[in-house]
Coordinates of N, CA and C in Angstrom, one line a residue:
Chain A
X1 N 60.6 -12.1 106.4 CA 60.4 -11.4 107.1 C 60.3 -13.1 108.7
X2 N 60.8 -12.6 109.3 CA 60.9 -13.9 110.8 C 59.0 -13.5 111.4
X3 N 58.6 -14.5 111.5 CA 56.6 -14.4 111.9 C 57.1 -14.3 113.7
X4 N 56.5 -14.8 114.3 CA 56.0 -14.4 115.5 C 57.1 -16.0 116.3
X5 N 57.5 -16.0 116.9 CA 58.6 -16.4 117.8 C 58.3 -17.2 118.9
X6 N 58.4 -17.9 119.0 CA 58.0 -19.1 120.4 C 59.0 -19.4 120.9
X7 N 58.6 -19.8 122.2 CA 60.2 -21.2 122.7 C 59.5 -21.5 124.0
X8 N 59.8 -22.3 123.9 CA 60.0 -23.5 123.8 C 58.9 -24.2 122.4
X9 N 59.2 -25.1 122.0 CA 57.9 -25.8 120.7 C 57.7 -26.9 121.6
X10 N 58.1 -27.5 122.7 CA 57.4 -28.3 123.3 C 58.2 -29.0 124.7
X11 N 57.6 -28.8 126.1 CA 57.7 -28.7 127.2 C 56.8 -29.6 127.9
X12 N 57.4 -30.9 128.6 CA 57.3 -31.7 129.4 C 57.8 -31.2 130.8
X13 N 57.4 -31.2 132.2 CA 57.0 -31.3 132.7 C 56.6 -32.0 134.2
X14 N 56.9 -31.7 135.4 CA 55.9 -32.4 135.9 C 55.4 -31.6 137.2
X15 N 53.9 -31.8 137.6 CA 52.9 -31.0 138.3 C 53.7 -30.9 139.4
X16 N 53.4 -28.9 139.7 CA 54.0 -28.0 140.6 C 55.0 -27.5 140.4
X17 N 56.1 -28.4 139.0 CA 56.9 -26.9 138.6 C 57.0 -26.0 137.9
X18 N 57.3 -24.8 137.6 CA 57.3 -23.8 137.2 C 57.9 -23.8 135.5
X19 N 57.1 -23.2 134.9 CA 56.9 -23.2 133.6 C 56.7 -21.8 133.1
X20 N 57.9 -21.4 132.1 CA 58.0 -20.1 131.7 C 58.1 -20.2 129.3
X21 N 56.8 -19.8 129.5 CA 56.7 -19.6 127.9 C 57.1 -18.5 127.1
X22 N 57.7 -18.5 125.9 CA 58.9 -16.9 125.8 C 57.7 -16.9 124.2
X23 N 58.0 -15.3 123.8 CA 57.4 -14.9 122.6 C 57.8 -13.9 122.2
X24 N 58.2 -13.7 120.6 CA 58.5 -12.8 120.4 C 57.4 -11.9 119.4
X25 N 57.4 -10.9 119.4 CA 56.1 -10.7 118.6 C 57.5 -10.3 117.3
X26 N 55.7 -10.2 116.0 CA 56.0 -9.0 115.0 C 57.2 -7.9 115.1
X27 N 58.2 -7.5 114.6 CA 58.8 -6.3 115.0 C 57.7 -5.3 114.0
X28 N 57.2 -3.8 115.3 CA 56.3 -3.0 114.5 C 54.6 -3.2 115.2
X29 N 54.9 -4.5 115.5 CA 53.6 -4.5 115.6 C 53.3 -4.1 117.6
X30 N 51.8 -3.4 117.4 CA 51.7 -2.9 118.6 C 50.9 -3.9 120.1
X31 N 50.5 -4.8 119.3 CA 49.3 -5.8 120.2 C 49.4 -7.3 119.8
X32 N 49.7 -7.8 121.5 CA 49.9 -9.6 121.5 C 49.3 -10.0 122.6
X33 N 49.2 -10.9 121.8 CA 48.2 -12.0 122.8 C 48.5 -13.5 123.2
X34 N 48.0 -13.7 124.0 CA 48.3 -15.5 125.0 C 46.7 -15.6 124.2
X35 N 46.9 -17.3 123.5 CA 46.1 -17.9 123.6 C 45.6 -19.2 124.4
X36 N 45.5 -20.1 124.2 CA 45.4 -21.3 124.8 C 44.6 -22.0 124.4
X37 N 44.9 -23.1 123.6 CA 44.1 -24.3 122.6 C 43.8 -26.0 123.3
X38 N 42.8 -26.6 123.5 CA 42.7 -28.0 124.2 C 41.0 -28.5 123.2
X39 N 41.7 -29.5 123.0 CA 40.3 -30.4 122.3 C 38.9 -29.8 123.0
X40 N 39.2 -29.7 124.2 CA 37.8 -29.8 125.3 C 37.0 -28.3 125.0
X41 N 38.2 -27.8 125.1 CA 37.5 -25.2 125.3 C 38.7 -25.0 124.0
X42 N 38.7 -25.7 123.3 CA 38.9 -24.7 122.0 C 39.8 -23.6 122.6
X43 N 40.3 -22.8 121.4 CA 40.6 -21.5 121.7 C 40.0 -20.6 123.0
X44 N 41.0 -20.4 123.6 CA 41.2 -19.5 124.7 C 41.7 -18.3 124.5
X45 N 41.2 -16.5 124.6 CA 42.4 -15.8 124.9 C 42.0 -15.6 126.5
X46 N 44.1 -15.6 126.6 CA 44.2 -15.6 128.4 C 44.3 -14.3 128.7
X47 N 45.2 -13.5 128.0 CA 45.7 -12.5 127.9 C 45.8 -11.6 126.8
X48 N 46.1 -9.8 126.8 CA 46.4 -9.7 125.5 C 46.3 -8.3 125.6
X49 N 47.7 -7.9 125.1 CA 48.8 -6.7 125.4 C 48.8 -5.4 124.5
X50 N 48.3 -4.4 124.6 CA 48.4 -3.1 123.9 C 49.5 -1.9 123.9
X51 N 50.4 -1.7 123.3 CA 52.2 -0.7 123.5 C 52.4 -1.3 124.8
X52 N 52.6 -2.9 125.2 CA 52.8 -3.6 126.0 C 52.3 -3.2 128.0
X53 N 51.5 -2.9 127.6 CA 50.5 -2.7 128.9 C 49.3 -3.9 128.9
X54 N 49.3 -4.8 130.2 CA 48.1 -5.7 129.8 C 46.8 -4.6 129.5
X55 N 45.8 -4.9 129.1 CA 44.8 -5.0 128.6 C 43.4 -5.0 129.4
X56 N 43.8 -6.9 128.9 CA 42.6 -7.3 129.5 C 43.1 -9.0 129.7
X57 N 43.5 -9.3 131.3 CA 43.6 -10.4 131.9 C 42.6 -11.3 132.0
X58 N 41.5 -10.9 131.7 CA 40.1 -12.1 132.1 C 40.2 -13.5 132.1
X59 N 40.5 -13.4 130.7 CA 40.6 -14.9 130.6 C 42.2 -15.6 131.4
X60 N 43.2 -14.8 131.8 CA 43.5 -16.4 133.1 C 43.1 -16.8 133.4
X61 N 43.1 -18.3 133.9 CA 42.6 -19.1 134.7 C 42.5 -18.5 135.9
X62 N 44.0 -18.5 136.5 CA 43.9 -18.3 137.8 C 45.1 -17.9 139.0
X63 N 45.9 -17.2 140.0 CA 46.5 -17.0 139.9 C 47.8 -17.3 139.5
X64 N 47.6 -18.8 139.4 CA 48.6 -19.4 138.7 C 49.7 -19.1 137.8
X65 N 49.0 -18.3 137.0 CA 49.2 -17.8 136.0 C 49.6 -16.5 135.8
X66 N 50.9 -15.8 135.0 CA 50.6 -14.5 135.4 C 51.5 -14.4 133.7
X67 N 51.5 -13.0 133.0 CA 51.8 -12.6 132.1 C 52.8 -10.8 132.2
X68 N 53.6 -10.7 131.3 CA 54.7 -9.9 131.2 C 55.2 -9.8 130.3
X69 N 55.3 -8.4 130.2 CA 55.7 -8.1 128.4 C 56.7 -6.6 128.5
X70 N 57.7 -6.6 129.1 CA 58.6 -5.9 129.6 C 59.0 -5.0 128.5
X71 N 59.0 -5.4 127.1 CA 59.0 -4.3 125.9 C 58.5 -4.9 125.1
X72 N 58.5 -3.7 123.4 CA 58.0 -4.0 122.4 C 57.9 -5.7 122.0
X73 N 59.6 -6.5 122.1 CA 60.0 -7.5 121.7 C 60.0 -8.9 122.3
X74 N 59.1 -8.7 123.4 CA 59.4 -10.0 124.4 C 58.1 -10.3 125.2
X75 N 57.6 -11.6 125.4 CA 56.4 -11.5 126.5 C 56.7 -12.5 127.1
X76 N 56.5 -13.4 127.7 CA 56.5 -14.2 129.1 C 55.1 -14.1 129.4
X77 N 54.9 -15.7 129.5 CA 53.3 -16.3 130.4 C 54.6 -17.3 131.2
X78 N 53.5 -17.4 132.8 CA 54.3 -18.0 133.4 C 53.3 -19.0 134.3
X79 N 53.3 -20.1 134.6 CA 52.9 -21.0 135.2 C 53.4 -21.2 135.7
X80 N 52.8 -20.8 137.6 CA 53.2 -21.7 139.1 C 52.9 -21.7 139.9
X81 N 52.5 -23.0 140.4 CA 52.8 -24.4 140.3 C 51.8 -24.7 138.8
X82 N 52.3 -25.6 138.1 CA 51.9 -26.2 137.1 C 50.9 -27.0 137.6
X83 N 49.5 -27.5 136.5 CA 48.9 -28.6 137.0 C 48.6 -29.4 135.9
X84 N 48.4 -30.9 136.2 CA 47.8 -31.7 134.6 C 47.3 -31.0 133.9
X85 N 46.0 -30.1 134.3 CA 45.5 -29.6 133.5 C 45.6 -28.2 132.8
X86 N 46.4 -27.7 133.0 CA 47.4 -26.9 132.2 C 47.6 -27.5 130.6
X87 N 47.9 -28.7 130.7 CA 48.4 -29.1 129.8 C 47.6 -28.7 127.7
X88 N 48.7 -28.6 127.2 CA 47.2 -27.4 126.0 C 48.6 -26.8 125.5
X89 N 47.9 -26.7 124.0 CA 49.0 -25.5 123.3 C 48.8 -24.6 123.0
X90 N 49.8 -23.3 123.7 CA 49.5 -21.7 123.6 C 50.1 -21.8 122.8
X91 N 49.5 -20.4 122.8 CA 50.0 -19.8 121.7 C 50.2 -18.1 121.4
X92 N 51.2 -18.0 120.8 CA 51.1 -15.9 121.3 C 50.8 -15.7 119.5
X93 N 50.3 -14.6 120.2 CA 50.0 -14.1 118.5 C 49.9 -12.3 118.3
X94 N 51.0 -11.6 117.4 CA 50.5 -10.2 117.8 C 49.4 -9.9 116.4
X95 N 49.9 -8.5 116.4 CA 48.8 -7.8 115.1 C 49.2 -6.1 115.5
X96 N 49.7 -5.3 114.1 CA 50.0 -4.5 114.2 C 48.9 -3.2 114.9
X97 N 47.9 -3.6 115.3 CA 47.0 -2.8 115.8 C 45.9 -2.4 114.2
X98 N 45.2 -1.1 114.7 CA 43.9 -1.0 115.0 C 43.9 -0.7 113.1
X99 N 45.0 -0.3 112.6 CA 45.0 0.0 111.1 C 44.2 -1.8 110.8
X100 N 44.9 -2.9 111.3 CA 44.9 -3.5 110.7 C 43.5 -4.5 112.4
X101 N 42.2 -3.8 112.0 CA 41.8 -4.6 113.8 C 41.6 -6.2 113.0
X102 N 41.7 -6.8 113.9 CA 41.2 -8.1 114.0 C 42.3 -9.2 113.1
X103 N 43.8 -8.6 112.2 CA 44.3 -9.6 112.0 C 45.4 -9.6 112.8
X104 N 45.6 -11.1 113.2 CA 46.4 -11.1 114.2 C 47.4 -12.6 113.5
X105 N 48.6 -12.5 113.9 CA 49.7 -13.2 113.2 C 49.7 -14.6 114.4
X106 N 50.2 -15.5 114.4 CA 50.1 -16.9 115.0 C 51.4 -17.2 115.1
X107 N 52.3 -18.0 116.1 CA 53.4 -18.0 116.3 C 52.6 -19.9 116.1
X108 N 53.7 -20.6 115.8 CA 53.4 -21.7 116.0 C 53.5 -23.0 116.9
X109 N 53.4 -22.1 118.3 CA 53.1 -22.5 119.4 C 53.5 -23.1 120.3
X110 N 53.2 -23.4 121.4 CA 53.9 -23.9 122.7 C 53.3 -25.3 123.0
X111 N 53.6 -26.3 122.9 CA 52.7 -27.6 123.5 C 53.1 -28.0 124.7
X112 N 52.3 -27.2 125.6 CA 52.8 -28.0 127.0 C 52.0 -29.0 127.6
X113 N 53.1 -30.7 128.1 CA 52.7 -31.5 128.6 C 53.0 -31.5 130.3
X114 N 51.9 -31.5 131.3 CA 51.9 -31.4 132.7 C 51.8 -32.9 133.0
X115 N 52.8 -33.6 133.5 CA 52.5 -35.0 134.4 C 52.2 -35.5 135.4
Chain B
X1 N 27.4 -10.5 125.4 CA 28.1 -10.4 125.0 C 28.2 -11.0 123.4
X2 N 29.9 -10.7 122.5 CA 29.7 -11.5 121.2 C 29.6 -13.0 121.7
X3 N 29.9 -13.9 120.6 CA 29.4 -14.7 120.1 C 30.0 -15.6 118.7
X4 N 30.3 -17.1 118.5 CA 30.2 -17.1 117.1 C 30.0 -18.6 117.1
X5 N 29.2 -18.6 116.3 CA 29.0 -20.4 116.3 C 29.0 -21.1 115.2
X6 N 29.6 -21.6 115.0 CA 30.5 -22.4 113.5 C 29.8 -24.2 113.8
X7 N 29.6 -24.7 112.3 CA 29.1 -25.8 112.4 C 30.9 -27.2 112.8
X8 N 30.2 -28.3 113.7 CA 31.0 -28.8 114.0 C 31.4 -30.1 113.2
X9 N 32.5 -30.1 113.0 CA 33.1 -31.5 112.4 C 33.1 -32.2 113.1
X10 N 34.1 -33.2 112.4 CA 35.0 -33.0 111.1 C 33.6 -33.1 110.1
X11 N 33.9 -32.4 109.4 CA 33.6 -32.5 107.8 C 34.7 -33.6 106.8
X12 N 34.1 -34.5 106.1 CA 34.8 -35.7 105.4 C 35.0 -34.7 104.0
X13 N 35.3 -34.9 102.7 CA 34.8 -34.9 101.7 C 36.3 -35.7 100.4
X14 N 35.7 -35.5 99.9 CA 36.3 -36.3 98.3 C 36.6 -34.8 97.8
X15 N 38.1 -35.1 97.0 CA 38.8 -34.1 96.2 C 37.8 -33.8 95.3
X16 N 38.1 -32.4 94.8 CA 37.1 -31.4 93.9 C 35.6 -31.5 94.7
X17 N 35.4 -31.8 95.9 CA 33.8 -31.7 95.9 C 33.5 -30.3 96.4
X18 N 32.7 -29.3 96.4 CA 32.1 -27.9 97.2 C 32.4 -28.4 99.1
X19 N 32.7 -27.5 99.3 CA 32.7 -27.6 101.0 C 32.1 -26.5 101.1
X20 N 30.9 -26.4 102.4 CA 30.6 -25.0 103.3 C 31.0 -25.4 104.0
X21 N 31.3 -24.1 105.2 CA 31.5 -24.5 106.7 C 30.4 -23.2 107.1
X22 N 29.1 -23.4 107.8 CA 28.3 -22.4 108.3 C 28.8 -21.9 109.5
X23 N 28.8 -19.9 109.1 CA 29.5 -19.9 110.7 C 28.3 -18.5 111.0
X24 N 27.7 -18.7 112.0 CA 26.3 -17.1 112.6 C 27.2 -17.0 113.6
X25 N 26.9 -15.3 114.2 CA 27.5 -14.6 115.4 C 26.7 -13.8 115.8
X26 N 26.8 -13.3 117.1 CA 25.6 -12.6 118.0 C 27.3 -10.9 118.6
X27 N 26.5 -10.0 117.9 CA 27.9 -8.7 118.0 C 27.4 -7.7 118.6
X28 N 27.6 -6.7 119.0 CA 26.9 -5.7 119.3 C 27.7 -4.9 118.3
X29 N 26.8 -3.6 117.9 CA 27.5 -2.6 116.6 C 27.7 -3.7 115.4
X30 N 29.2 -3.1 114.8 CA 29.0 -3.7 113.0 C 30.5 -3.8 113.5
X31 N 30.6 -6.0 113.5 CA 32.0 -6.2 114.1 C 32.2 -6.2 112.5
X32 N 34.1 -6.9 112.6 CA 34.4 -7.5 111.3 C 34.9 -9.1 111.3
X33 N 34.8 -9.7 110.3 CA 34.3 -11.7 111.0 C 35.1 -11.5 109.8
X34 N 35.9 -12.6 109.9 CA 37.1 -13.4 109.6 C 37.1 -14.7 109.2
X35 N 38.1 -16.2 108.9 CA 38.1 -16.6 108.9 C 39.5 -16.8 108.9
X36 N 40.1 -18.1 109.7 CA 41.5 -18.3 109.9 C 41.6 -19.9 109.7
X37 N 42.5 -20.1 109.2 CA 43.0 -21.7 109.3 C 44.1 -22.8 110.0
X38 N 43.7 -23.6 110.4 CA 45.0 -23.5 110.9 C 45.4 -25.4 110.4
X39 N 46.4 -25.7 109.7 CA 47.4 -26.9 109.5 C 47.9 -27.5 110.6
X40 N 47.8 -28.6 110.3 CA 48.3 -29.4 111.2 C 49.6 -28.6 112.1
X41 N 50.0 -29.3 113.3 CA 51.0 -28.6 113.8 C 51.4 -26.9 113.6
X42 N 49.9 -26.2 113.6 CA 51.0 -25.3 113.2 C 49.7 -23.6 113.7
X43 N 50.4 -22.7 113.6 CA 49.5 -21.4 114.1 C 48.4 -21.3 113.7
X44 N 47.8 -20.5 113.8 CA 45.8 -20.6 113.2 C 47.0 -19.4 111.4
X45 N 46.1 -19.3 110.7 CA 46.7 -18.0 109.9 C 45.3 -17.4 109.2
X46 N 45.9 -16.1 108.7 CA 44.4 -15.4 108.6 C 44.1 -15.9 107.4
X47 N 42.6 -16.4 107.1 CA 42.7 -16.9 105.1 C 41.5 -15.9 104.9
X48 N 40.5 -15.2 105.3 CA 39.9 -14.2 104.8 C 39.1 -12.8 105.5
X49 N 38.6 -11.6 104.8 CA 38.2 -11.5 106.1 C 36.8 -10.6 105.6
X50 N 36.4 -9.9 106.1 CA 35.0 -8.5 105.9 C 35.1 -7.8 106.6
X51 N 35.0 -6.7 106.1 CA 34.6 -5.9 107.3 C 33.4 -4.9 106.9
X52 N 32.4 -5.0 106.4 CA 31.5 -3.9 106.5 C 29.9 -5.1 105.5
X53 N 29.5 -5.2 106.1 CA 27.6 -6.0 105.8 C 28.2 -5.9 104.0
X54 N 27.6 -6.7 103.1 CA 27.8 -7.2 101.8 C 29.1 -7.7 101.4
X55 N 30.2 -6.9 102.2 CA 31.8 -7.8 101.9 C 31.6 -8.8 101.9
X56 N 32.5 -9.1 100.6 CA 33.0 -10.8 100.0 C 34.4 -10.6 100.6
X57 N 34.5 -11.5 100.8 CA 36.3 -11.8 101.5 C 36.5 -13.1 100.3
X58 N 37.7 -13.2 100.0 CA 38.6 -14.5 99.5 C 39.4 -14.5 99.0
X59 N 39.9 -15.7 98.8 CA 41.6 -15.9 99.5 C 42.0 -17.4 99.1
X60 N 42.3 -17.7 98.3 CA 42.7 -19.1 97.8 C 41.5 -20.2 97.0
X61 N 40.8 -19.7 96.8 CA 39.9 -20.6 96.4 C 38.5 -20.3 97.1
X62 N 38.8 -19.8 98.4 CA 37.5 -20.0 99.5 C 37.5 -18.7 99.6
X63 N 36.0 -17.9 99.6 CA 35.4 -16.5 99.8 C 34.2 -17.1 101.2
X64 N 33.7 -15.7 101.8 CA 32.7 -16.0 102.4 C 32.1 -14.2 102.0
X65 N 30.8 -14.5 102.6 CA 30.2 -13.0 102.3 C 29.4 -12.6 103.9
X66 N 29.7 -11.2 104.0 CA 29.2 -11.1 105.0 C 27.7 -10.2 104.8
X67 N 26.9 -11.2 105.5 CA 25.5 -11.3 105.6 C 25.0 -10.2 107.0
X68 N 24.7 -9.3 107.1 CA 24.3 -8.5 108.4 C 22.5 -9.2 108.5
X69 N 21.9 -9.3 108.0 CA 20.5 -9.6 108.0 C 20.2 -10.6 108.3
X70 N 21.4 -11.7 108.2 CA 21.5 -13.3 108.4 C 22.3 -13.2 109.9
X71 N 22.5 -12.0 109.8 CA 24.3 -12.5 111.2 C 25.0 -14.2 110.3
X72 N 25.9 -13.7 109.1 CA 26.3 -15.1 108.8 C 27.5 -14.7 108.3
X73 N 28.7 -15.5 108.1 CA 29.8 -15.0 107.5 C 30.2 -16.8 106.6
X74 N 29.6 -17.5 105.9 CA 29.9 -18.9 105.4 C 30.8 -18.9 104.8
X75 N 31.8 -20.0 104.9 CA 32.6 -20.2 104.1 C 32.3 -21.1 103.1
X76 N 32.9 -21.2 102.0 CA 32.3 -22.3 100.6 C 33.9 -22.0 99.8
X77 N 34.0 -23.2 99.1 CA 34.9 -23.2 98.6 C 34.7 -24.4 97.1
X78 N 35.1 -23.9 95.6 CA 34.0 -24.9 94.8 C 34.3 -26.2 94.8
X79 N 35.9 -26.1 94.9 CA 36.6 -27.4 94.4 C 38.1 -27.6 95.4
X80 N 37.5 -28.2 96.5 CA 38.6 -28.4 97.7 C 39.8 -29.5 97.1
X81 N 41.1 -29.0 97.9 CA 42.0 -30.0 97.4 C 42.6 -30.9 98.8
X82 N 43.2 -32.1 98.8 CA 44.1 -32.6 99.8 C 44.4 -31.8 101.0
X83 N 44.8 -30.4 100.1 CA 46.0 -30.2 100.5 C 45.2 -28.7 101.7
X84 N 43.9 -28.8 101.8 CA 43.0 -28.0 102.1 C 42.2 -28.3 103.5
X85 N 42.9 -30.0 104.0 CA 42.5 -30.8 104.8 C 43.3 -29.4 106.0
X86 N 42.2 -29.4 107.2 CA 42.4 -27.8 107.7 C 41.6 -28.5 109.2
X87 N 42.2 -27.1 110.4 CA 40.9 -26.7 111.2 C 40.5 -24.9 110.8
X88 N 39.4 -24.9 110.3 CA 39.0 -23.4 110.5 C 38.6 -23.1 111.2
X89 N 38.3 -21.6 111.4 CA 37.7 -21.1 113.0 C 37.1 -19.6 112.3
X90 N 35.7 -19.6 112.4 CA 34.9 -18.1 112.1 C 35.0 -17.5 113.2
X91 N 35.5 -15.7 112.8 CA 35.7 -14.7 114.5 C 35.6 -13.9 114.0
X92 N 35.2 -13.1 115.2 CA 34.9 -11.5 114.7 C 35.5 -10.5 115.7
X93 N 36.0 -9.4 115.3 CA 36.4 -8.3 115.6 C 35.6 -7.1 115.8
X94 N 35.0 -6.7 117.4 CA 34.0 -5.5 117.0 C 35.0 -4.2 117.2
X95 N 35.6 -4.0 117.7 CA 36.6 -3.1 117.6 C 36.5 -2.3 119.2
X96 N 35.5 -2.5 119.5 CA 35.3 -1.7 121.0 C 36.3 -2.1 122.1
X97 N 37.5 -3.5 121.5 CA 38.1 -4.0 122.8 C 39.6 -4.1 121.7
X98 N 39.7 -3.5 120.9 CA 40.8 -3.2 120.1 C 40.7 -4.5 119.4
X99 N 42.0 -5.2 119.1 CA 42.1 -6.1 117.8 C 41.2 -7.6 118.9
X100 N 40.9 -7.8 119.9 CA 40.1 -8.6 120.3 C 39.2 -9.3 119.4
X101 N 39.5 -10.4 119.2 CA 39.0 -11.6 118.6 C 38.5 -12.8 119.0
X102 N 36.8 -13.0 119.1 CA 36.5 -13.8 119.2 C 35.9 -14.9 118.1
X103 N 36.5 -16.2 118.7 CA 36.3 -17.4 117.7 C 35.3 -18.1 118.2
X104 N 34.9 -18.8 116.8 CA 34.3 -20.1 116.9 C 34.8 -21.3 117.0
X105 N 34.7 -22.6 117.5 CA 35.1 -23.3 118.0 C 35.5 -24.1 116.9
X106 N 36.0 -23.7 115.8 CA 36.5 -24.0 114.6 C 36.1 -25.6 114.3
X107 N 35.7 -26.3 112.8 CA 35.2 -26.8 112.5 C 37.0 -27.5 110.8
X108 N 36.9 -28.8 111.8 CA 38.4 -29.1 111.2 C 37.2 -30.0 110.1
X109 N 38.2 -29.9 108.8 CA 37.6 -30.9 107.2 C 38.9 -31.6 106.6
X110 N 38.5 -32.9 106.4 CA 39.2 -33.5 105.9 C 39.2 -34.1 104.1
X111 N 40.2 -33.7 103.6 CA 39.7 -33.8 102.2 C 40.5 -35.1 101.5
X112 N 39.7 -36.6 100.9 CA 40.2 -37.7 101.0 C 40.2 -37.4 99.0
X113 N 41.6 -38.1 98.8 CA 41.7 -38.0 97.5 C 41.2 -38.9 96.6

């Protein structure tokens, strides 16, 4: 079975450019999460969706970050304009829902470097 | 609010040594507790979980017991292997916010042959 699929795996861009990260959750999962991981701050939850609806975006750093989930099989995280401090590994995770509380399935991550 | 505190690493061990990673938590209500593992270059994977007090989660030789009286969920393995080298995260879900997890800071474990 396919797991959570993220793209790109690596992205190097220059400050000011727009970055779009993509995620395909596991089929049938109704919760989707975006996390950011850095050495300094560890794992941070940015936003999560239930049934394609954003439930909690309190972790989104600022207006430069936006996330969408237009359907059950696709989500994007966009940074515009990007800054060097956005350099991190961004993880997408999905979950089957309330019957499996807290059981998240993570993708392999997108490593972003902003120069 | 909820929080998870785990011992800082790195923890360096020899193969076949005993491993303990301490984890304590603060939460309202009755949370479920989890250990996730992250191998180099990969995403996190669920290692084990416990959903109520005195439950013991176990997987791949790892164990952790949900201790409500001490608000702890320490991870243990009796004999580690080089392949256990990874970062281990303790986490909780209180159910009030769906499947939202609160993670600890992670503990890096390095097992040497």
